[in-house]
Coordinates of C-alpha atoms in Angstrom, one line a residue:
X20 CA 64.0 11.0 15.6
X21 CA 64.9 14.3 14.4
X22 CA 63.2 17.4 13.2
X23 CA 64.3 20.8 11.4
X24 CA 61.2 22.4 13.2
X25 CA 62.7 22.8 16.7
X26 CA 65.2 25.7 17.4
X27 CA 68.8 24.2 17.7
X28 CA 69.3 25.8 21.4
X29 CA 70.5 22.6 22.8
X30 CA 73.6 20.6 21.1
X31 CA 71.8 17.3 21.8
X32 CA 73.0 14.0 22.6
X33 CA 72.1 11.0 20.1
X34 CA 69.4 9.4 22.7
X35 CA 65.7 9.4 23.6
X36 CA 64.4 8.1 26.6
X37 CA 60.9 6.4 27.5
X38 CA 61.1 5.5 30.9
X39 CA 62.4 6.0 34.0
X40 CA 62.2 4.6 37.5
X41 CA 64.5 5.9 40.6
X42 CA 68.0 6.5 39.6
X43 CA 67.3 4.7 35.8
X44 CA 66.4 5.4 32.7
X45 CA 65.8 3.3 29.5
X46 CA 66.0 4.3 25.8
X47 CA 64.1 3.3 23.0
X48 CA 66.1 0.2 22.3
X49 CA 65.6 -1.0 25.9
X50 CA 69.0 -0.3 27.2
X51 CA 69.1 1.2 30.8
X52 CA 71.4 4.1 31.6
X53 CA 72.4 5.0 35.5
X54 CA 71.3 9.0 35.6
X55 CA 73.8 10.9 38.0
X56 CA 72.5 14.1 36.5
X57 CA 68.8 13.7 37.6
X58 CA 67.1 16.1 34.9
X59 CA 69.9 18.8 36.2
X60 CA 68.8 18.4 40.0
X61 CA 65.4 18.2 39.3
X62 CA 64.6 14.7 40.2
X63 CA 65.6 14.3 43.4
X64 CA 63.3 11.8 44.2
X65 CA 64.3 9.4 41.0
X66 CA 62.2 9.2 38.2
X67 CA 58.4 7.9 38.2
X68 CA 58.5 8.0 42.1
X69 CA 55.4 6.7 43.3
X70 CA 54.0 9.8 45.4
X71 CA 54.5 12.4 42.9
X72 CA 52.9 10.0 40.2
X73 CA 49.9 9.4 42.4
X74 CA 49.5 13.2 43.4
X75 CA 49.9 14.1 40.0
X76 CA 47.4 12.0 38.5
X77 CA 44.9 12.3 41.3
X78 CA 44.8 15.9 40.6
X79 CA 44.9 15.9 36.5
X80 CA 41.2 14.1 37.3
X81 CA 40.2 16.7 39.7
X82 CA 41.2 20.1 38.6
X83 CA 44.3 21.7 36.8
X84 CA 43.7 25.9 36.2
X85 CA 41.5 27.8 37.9
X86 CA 44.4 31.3 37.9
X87 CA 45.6 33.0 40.7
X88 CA 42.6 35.2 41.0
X89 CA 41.1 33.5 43.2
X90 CA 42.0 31.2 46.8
X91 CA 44.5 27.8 46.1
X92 CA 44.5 25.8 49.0
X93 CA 47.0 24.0 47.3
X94 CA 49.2 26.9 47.0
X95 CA 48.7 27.5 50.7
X96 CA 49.6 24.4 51.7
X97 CA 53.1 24.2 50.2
X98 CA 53.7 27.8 51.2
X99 CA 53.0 26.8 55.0
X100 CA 55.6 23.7 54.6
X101 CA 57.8 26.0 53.0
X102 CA 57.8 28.6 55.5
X103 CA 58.0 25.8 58.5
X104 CA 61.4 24.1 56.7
X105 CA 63.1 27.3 56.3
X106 CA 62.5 29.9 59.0
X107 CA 61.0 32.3 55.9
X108 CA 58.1 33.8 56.2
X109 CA 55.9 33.7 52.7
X110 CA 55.9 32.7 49.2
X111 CA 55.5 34.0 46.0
X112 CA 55.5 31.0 43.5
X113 CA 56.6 31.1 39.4
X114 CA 57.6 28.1 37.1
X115 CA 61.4 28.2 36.8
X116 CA 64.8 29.0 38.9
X117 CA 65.0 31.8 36.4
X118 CA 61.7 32.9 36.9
X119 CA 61.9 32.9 40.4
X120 CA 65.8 35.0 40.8
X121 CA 63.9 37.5 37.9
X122 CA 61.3 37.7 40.9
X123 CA 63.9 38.7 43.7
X124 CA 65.7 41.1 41.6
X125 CA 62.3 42.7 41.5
X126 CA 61.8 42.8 44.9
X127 CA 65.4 43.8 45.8
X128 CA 64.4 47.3 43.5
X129 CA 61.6 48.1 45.3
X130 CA 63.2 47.5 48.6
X131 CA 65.8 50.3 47.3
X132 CA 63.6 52.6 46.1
X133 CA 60.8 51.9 49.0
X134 CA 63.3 51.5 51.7
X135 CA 66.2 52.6 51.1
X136 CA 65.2 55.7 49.1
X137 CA 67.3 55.2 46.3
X138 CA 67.1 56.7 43.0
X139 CA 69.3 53.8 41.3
X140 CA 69.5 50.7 43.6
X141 CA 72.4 48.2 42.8
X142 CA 72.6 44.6 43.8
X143 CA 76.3 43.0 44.1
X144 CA 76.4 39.3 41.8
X145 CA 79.5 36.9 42.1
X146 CA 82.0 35.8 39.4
X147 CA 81.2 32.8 37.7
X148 CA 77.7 32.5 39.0
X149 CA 74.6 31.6 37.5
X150 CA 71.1 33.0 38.0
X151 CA 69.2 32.3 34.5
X152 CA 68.8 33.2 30.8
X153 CA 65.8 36.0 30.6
X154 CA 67.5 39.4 30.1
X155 CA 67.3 40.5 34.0
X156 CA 69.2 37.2 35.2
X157 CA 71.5 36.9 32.4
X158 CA 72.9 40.4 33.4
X159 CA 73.3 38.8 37.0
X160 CA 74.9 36.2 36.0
X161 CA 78.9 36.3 36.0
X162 CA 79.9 34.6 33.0
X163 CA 80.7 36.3 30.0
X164 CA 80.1 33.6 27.2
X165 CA 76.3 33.4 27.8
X166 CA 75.9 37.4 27.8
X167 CA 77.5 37.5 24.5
X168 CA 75.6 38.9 21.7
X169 CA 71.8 40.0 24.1
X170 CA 74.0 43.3 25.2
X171 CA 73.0 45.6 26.4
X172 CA 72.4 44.0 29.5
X173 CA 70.6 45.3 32.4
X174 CA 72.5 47.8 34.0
X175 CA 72.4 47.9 38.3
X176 CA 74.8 44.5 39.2
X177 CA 78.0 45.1 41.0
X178 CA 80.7 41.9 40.1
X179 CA 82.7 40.6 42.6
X180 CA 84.7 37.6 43.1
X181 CA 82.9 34.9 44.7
X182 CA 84.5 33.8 48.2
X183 CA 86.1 37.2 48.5
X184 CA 84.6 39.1 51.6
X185 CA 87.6 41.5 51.4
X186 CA 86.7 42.6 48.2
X187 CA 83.0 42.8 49.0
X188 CA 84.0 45.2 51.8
X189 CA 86.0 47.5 49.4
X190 CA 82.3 47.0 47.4
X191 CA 80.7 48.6 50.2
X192 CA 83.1 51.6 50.9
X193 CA 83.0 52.7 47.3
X194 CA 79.5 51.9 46.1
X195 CA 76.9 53.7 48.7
X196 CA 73.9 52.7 46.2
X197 CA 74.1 48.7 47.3
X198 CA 70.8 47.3 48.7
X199 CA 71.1 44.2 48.5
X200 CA 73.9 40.7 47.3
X201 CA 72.3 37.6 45.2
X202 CA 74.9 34.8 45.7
X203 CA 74.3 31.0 45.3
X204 CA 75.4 28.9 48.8
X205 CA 77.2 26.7 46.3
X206 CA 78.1 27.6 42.9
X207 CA 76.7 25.0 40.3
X208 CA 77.6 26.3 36.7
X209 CA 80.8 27.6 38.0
X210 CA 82.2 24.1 38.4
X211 CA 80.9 23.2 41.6
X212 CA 82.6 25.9 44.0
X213 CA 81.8 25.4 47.8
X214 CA 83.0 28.6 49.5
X215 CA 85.1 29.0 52.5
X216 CA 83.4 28.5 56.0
X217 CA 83.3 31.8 56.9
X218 CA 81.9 33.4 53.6
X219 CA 78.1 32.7 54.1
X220 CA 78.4 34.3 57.9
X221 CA 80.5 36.9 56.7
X222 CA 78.0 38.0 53.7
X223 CA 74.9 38.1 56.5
X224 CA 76.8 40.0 58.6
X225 CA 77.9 42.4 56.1
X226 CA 74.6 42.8 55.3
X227 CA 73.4 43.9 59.0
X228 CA 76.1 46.3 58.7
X229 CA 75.0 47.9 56.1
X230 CA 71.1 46.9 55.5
X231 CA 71.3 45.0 52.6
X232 CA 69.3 41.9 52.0
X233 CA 70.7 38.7 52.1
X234 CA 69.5 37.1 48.9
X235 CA 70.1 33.3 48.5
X236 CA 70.2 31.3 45.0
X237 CA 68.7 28.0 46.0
X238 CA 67.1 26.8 43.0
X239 CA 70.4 24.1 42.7
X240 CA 71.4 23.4 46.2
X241 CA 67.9 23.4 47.5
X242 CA 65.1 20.6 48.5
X243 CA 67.2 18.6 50.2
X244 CA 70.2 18.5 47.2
X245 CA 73.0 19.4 49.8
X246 CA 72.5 17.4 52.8
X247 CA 70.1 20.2 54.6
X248 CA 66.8 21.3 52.8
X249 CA 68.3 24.3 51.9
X250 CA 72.2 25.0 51.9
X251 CA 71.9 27.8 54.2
X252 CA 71.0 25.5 57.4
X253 CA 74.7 24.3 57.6
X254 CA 75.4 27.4 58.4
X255 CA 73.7 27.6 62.9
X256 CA 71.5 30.7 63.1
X257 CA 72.2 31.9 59.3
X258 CA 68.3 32.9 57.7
X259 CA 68.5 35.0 54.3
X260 CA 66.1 37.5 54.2
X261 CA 64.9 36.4 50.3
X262 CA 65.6 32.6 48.6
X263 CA 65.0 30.9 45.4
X264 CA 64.6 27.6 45.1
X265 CA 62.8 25.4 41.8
X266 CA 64.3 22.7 40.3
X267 CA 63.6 19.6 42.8
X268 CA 60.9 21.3 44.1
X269 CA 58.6 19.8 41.4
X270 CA 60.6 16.6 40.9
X271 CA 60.2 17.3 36.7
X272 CA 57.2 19.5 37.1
X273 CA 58.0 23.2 36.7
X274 CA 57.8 25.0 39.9
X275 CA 60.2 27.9 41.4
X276 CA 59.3 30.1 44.3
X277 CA 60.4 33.0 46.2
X278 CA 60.5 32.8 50.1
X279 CA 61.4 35.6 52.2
X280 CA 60.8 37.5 55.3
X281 CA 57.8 39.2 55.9
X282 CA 58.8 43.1 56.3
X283 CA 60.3 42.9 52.4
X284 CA 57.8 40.7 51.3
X285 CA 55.1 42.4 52.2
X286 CA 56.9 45.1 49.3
X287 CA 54.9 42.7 46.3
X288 CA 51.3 43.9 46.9
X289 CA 48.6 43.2 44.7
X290 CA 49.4 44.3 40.9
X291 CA 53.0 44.4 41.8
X292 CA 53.9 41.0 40.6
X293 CA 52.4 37.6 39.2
X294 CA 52.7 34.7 36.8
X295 CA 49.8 33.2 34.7
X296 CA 50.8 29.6 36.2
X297 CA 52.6 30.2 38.7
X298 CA 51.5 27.9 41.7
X299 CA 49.4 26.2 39.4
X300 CA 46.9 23.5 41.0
X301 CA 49.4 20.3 39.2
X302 CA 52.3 22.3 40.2
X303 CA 51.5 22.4 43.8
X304 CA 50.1 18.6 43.9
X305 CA 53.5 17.2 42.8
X306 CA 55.3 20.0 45.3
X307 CA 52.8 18.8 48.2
X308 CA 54.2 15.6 47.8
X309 CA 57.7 16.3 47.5
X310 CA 57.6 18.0 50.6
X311 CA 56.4 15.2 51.7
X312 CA 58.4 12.4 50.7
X313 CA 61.6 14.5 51.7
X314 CA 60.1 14.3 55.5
X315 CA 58.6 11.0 55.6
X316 CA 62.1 9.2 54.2
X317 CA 64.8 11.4 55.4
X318 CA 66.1 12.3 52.3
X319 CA 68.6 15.3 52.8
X320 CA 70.4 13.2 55.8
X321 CA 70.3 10.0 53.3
X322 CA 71.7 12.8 50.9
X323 CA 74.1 13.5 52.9
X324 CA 75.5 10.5 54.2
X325 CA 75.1 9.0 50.3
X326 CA 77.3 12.3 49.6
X327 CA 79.8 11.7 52.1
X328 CA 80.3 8.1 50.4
X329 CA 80.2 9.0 47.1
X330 CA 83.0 11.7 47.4
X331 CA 85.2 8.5 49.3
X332 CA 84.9 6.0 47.2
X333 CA 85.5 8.8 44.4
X334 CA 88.8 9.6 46.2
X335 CA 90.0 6.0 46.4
X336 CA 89.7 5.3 43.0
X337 CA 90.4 8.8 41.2
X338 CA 92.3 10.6 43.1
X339 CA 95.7 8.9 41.8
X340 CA 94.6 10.0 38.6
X341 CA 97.0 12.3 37.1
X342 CA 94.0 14.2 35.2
X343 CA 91.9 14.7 38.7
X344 CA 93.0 17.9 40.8
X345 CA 90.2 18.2 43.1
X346 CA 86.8 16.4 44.4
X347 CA 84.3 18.6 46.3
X348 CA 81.0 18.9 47.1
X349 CA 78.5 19.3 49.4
X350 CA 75.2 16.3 49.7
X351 CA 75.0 14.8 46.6
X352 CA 76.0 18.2 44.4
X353 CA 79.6 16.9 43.6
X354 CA 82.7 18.2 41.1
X355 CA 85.6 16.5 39.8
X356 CA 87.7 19.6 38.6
X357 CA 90.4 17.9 35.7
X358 CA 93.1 19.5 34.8
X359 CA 92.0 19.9 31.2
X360 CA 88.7 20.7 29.5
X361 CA 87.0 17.4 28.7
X362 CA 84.5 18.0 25.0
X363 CA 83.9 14.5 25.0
X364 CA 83.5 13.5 28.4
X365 CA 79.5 13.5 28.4
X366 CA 79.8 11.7 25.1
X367 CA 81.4 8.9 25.9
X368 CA 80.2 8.4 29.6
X369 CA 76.5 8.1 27.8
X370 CA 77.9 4.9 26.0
X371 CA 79.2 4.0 28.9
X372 CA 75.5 3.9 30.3
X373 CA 75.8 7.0 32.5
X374 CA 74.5 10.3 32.7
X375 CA 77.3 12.9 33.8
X376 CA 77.4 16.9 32.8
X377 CA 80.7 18.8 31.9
X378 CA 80.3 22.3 33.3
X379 CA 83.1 25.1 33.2
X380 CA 84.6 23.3 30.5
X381 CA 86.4 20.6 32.6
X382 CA 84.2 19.9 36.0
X383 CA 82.3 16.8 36.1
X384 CA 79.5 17.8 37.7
X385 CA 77.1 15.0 39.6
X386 CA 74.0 15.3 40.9
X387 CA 72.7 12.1 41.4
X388 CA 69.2 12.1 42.5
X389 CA 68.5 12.0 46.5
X390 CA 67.7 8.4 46.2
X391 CA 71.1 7.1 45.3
X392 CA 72.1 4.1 46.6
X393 CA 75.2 2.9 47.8
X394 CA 75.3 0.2 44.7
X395 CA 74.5 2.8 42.8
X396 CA 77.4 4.9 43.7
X397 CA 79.9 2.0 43.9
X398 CA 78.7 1.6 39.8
X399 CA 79.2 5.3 39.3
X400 CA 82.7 5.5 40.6
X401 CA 84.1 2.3 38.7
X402 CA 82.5 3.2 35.5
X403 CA 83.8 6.9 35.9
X404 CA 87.1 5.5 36.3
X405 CA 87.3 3.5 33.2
X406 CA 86.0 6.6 31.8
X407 CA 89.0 8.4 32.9
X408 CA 91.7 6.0 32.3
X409 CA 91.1 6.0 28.8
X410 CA 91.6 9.8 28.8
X411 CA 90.4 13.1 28.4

């Protein structure tokens, strides 16, 4: 069905679907399609999973607004699970990933101006990264293409090339008005970059050295989506001192929040920030039991050992393939870089019956929800290299 009455923001693919259930989802002729995208890593815990559905519904009958003005035990709830899982310390909580990096971009101003004392605080952002499309974290964000045509940007982001702690150093010997570096663990719309093993450690300590905050872009690799629920635990003794998470957090309901330690916290007092439904009572039912689920299964180890086999059986049968040049990953947040850029890739891997995303032009980009089975993988990997075979 199609309509002139919604904005054409999205270049659409030709299908509609009306149900889902764990990794699946059917279209309105009844034909199933195996969904190694997961809503973009939103549903980690497949679709229609029986927890969230039950939590959800149980709380549409009870009570859905009431507005942060007054006490959410809901919200409180989450927060404490949050805060126990990470190391952080509290929680502001917003509806999006963008939403949520807006948020700590915020609080990385007042910490300069607060803290630091400084007239015009800057915050260093990474090549090729992405942070969101309001105006705030579209100037974060390192790619060109998508700031074209909403300039001027936000002025106070330093660019620097992601994985490049050499170049960050020159950053701080030249630029004395840094207070803080917003860098994703993993880099998703980039095409799936995990950095070197020393960049995370050497960012944090960089930061000691020169009391800037630590800000971690989690709304991809977090809940669980990695193999750890956040990406920063594979790292021993590395804490951030602010993180964004959203998309799994809700498991298709829109959640995002903002964790971080308590002496810059404490910076949002009352009046300083806020969001209409942020934390919402629906919200925080389906994150409650997310949270849950994640616990009570396992689900970042089974993401990690479901990773670990996907990217090997991807391997054996791709890696001959004179179009594949690399397969990375970390958990179940996996690339296949090709040596050329792929337009129809996506296309044709929908009437193939699977759900796949192109990013950076030529990076297959899976992310599978943290459910995947190994069946489910093996069907991936044999349809993806038919896919392939045939061409870019």
């Amino acid at each position: 069905m199609t309509t002139d009455h919604l904005m054409h923001t999205y270049a659409r693919l030709p299908v509609a679907f009306v149900r889902g259930e764990g990794a699946w989802l059917w279209d309105e002729a009844g034909r199933r399609y195996l969904d190694a995208l997961s809503g973009i890593a939103v549903c980690g815990l497949g679709h229609a999973h029986p927890a969230v559905a039950e939590a959800i519904s149980r709380q549409a009958h009870t009570l859905l607004h009431t507005s942060n003005l007054y006490q959410m035990p809901l919200q409180a709830g989450v927060a404490d699970k949050l805060a126990r899982l990470s190391g952080l310390d509290q929680v502001f909580f917003c509806n999006s990933g963008a939403e949520t990096n807006e948020a700590a971009i915020k609080l990385a101003r007042l910490y300069g101006h607060e803290v630091r004392q400084l007239a015009e605080p800057k915050i260093v952002v990474f090549e090729s990264s992405f942070h969101g499309r309001t105006l705030a974290t579209l100037s974060a964000t390192g790619n060109a293409k998508i700031q074209q045509g909403f300039e001027p940007l936000v002025s106070g982001f330093v660019r620097c090339p992601y994985d490049d702690l050499a170049a960050l150093e020159d950053i701080a010997r030249t630029e004395p008005d840094i207070v803080a570096v917003l860098v994703e663990p993993v880099q998703g719309e980039g095409g799936l970059r995990v950095p070197s093993a020393g960049f995370l450690p050497g960012l944090r300590a960089l930061c000691d050295a020169q009391g800037w905050l630590l800000m971690l872009d989690e709304v991809q690799t977090g809940i669980g989506r990695t193999g750890h629920y956040f990406a920063f635990q594979h790292y021993e003794g590395l804490l951030p001192d602010v993180m964004s998470l959203a998309k799994g957090l809700g498991n298709g309901l829109p959640v995002g929040a903002l964790l971080a330690r308590e002496n810059v916290a404490r910076l949002f007092g009352p009046g300083r920030h806020g969001s209409t439904f942020g934390g919402g009572q629906l919200a925080m039912a389906a994150a409650g039991a997310v949270l849950d689920t994640l616990e009570q299964e396992g689900l970042p180890n089974h993401a990690r050992q479901m990773g670990d086999y996907l990217q090997s059986r991807l391997r054996e049968r791709l890696g001959q393939l004179p179009m594949v040049r690399t397969i990375r990953g970390q958990g179940l947040m996996i690339g296949i870089d090709l040596s050329d850029p792929a337009p129809t890739l996506v296309r044709r891997a929908l009437d193939k019956g699977i759900l796949i995303n192109v990013t950076a032009e030529r990076v297959i980009r899976l992310l599978p929800p943290l459910i995947f089975s190994a069946s489910e993988a093996d069907l991936l990997v044999d349809r993806l290299g038919e896919l392939l075979e045939e061409g870019l």
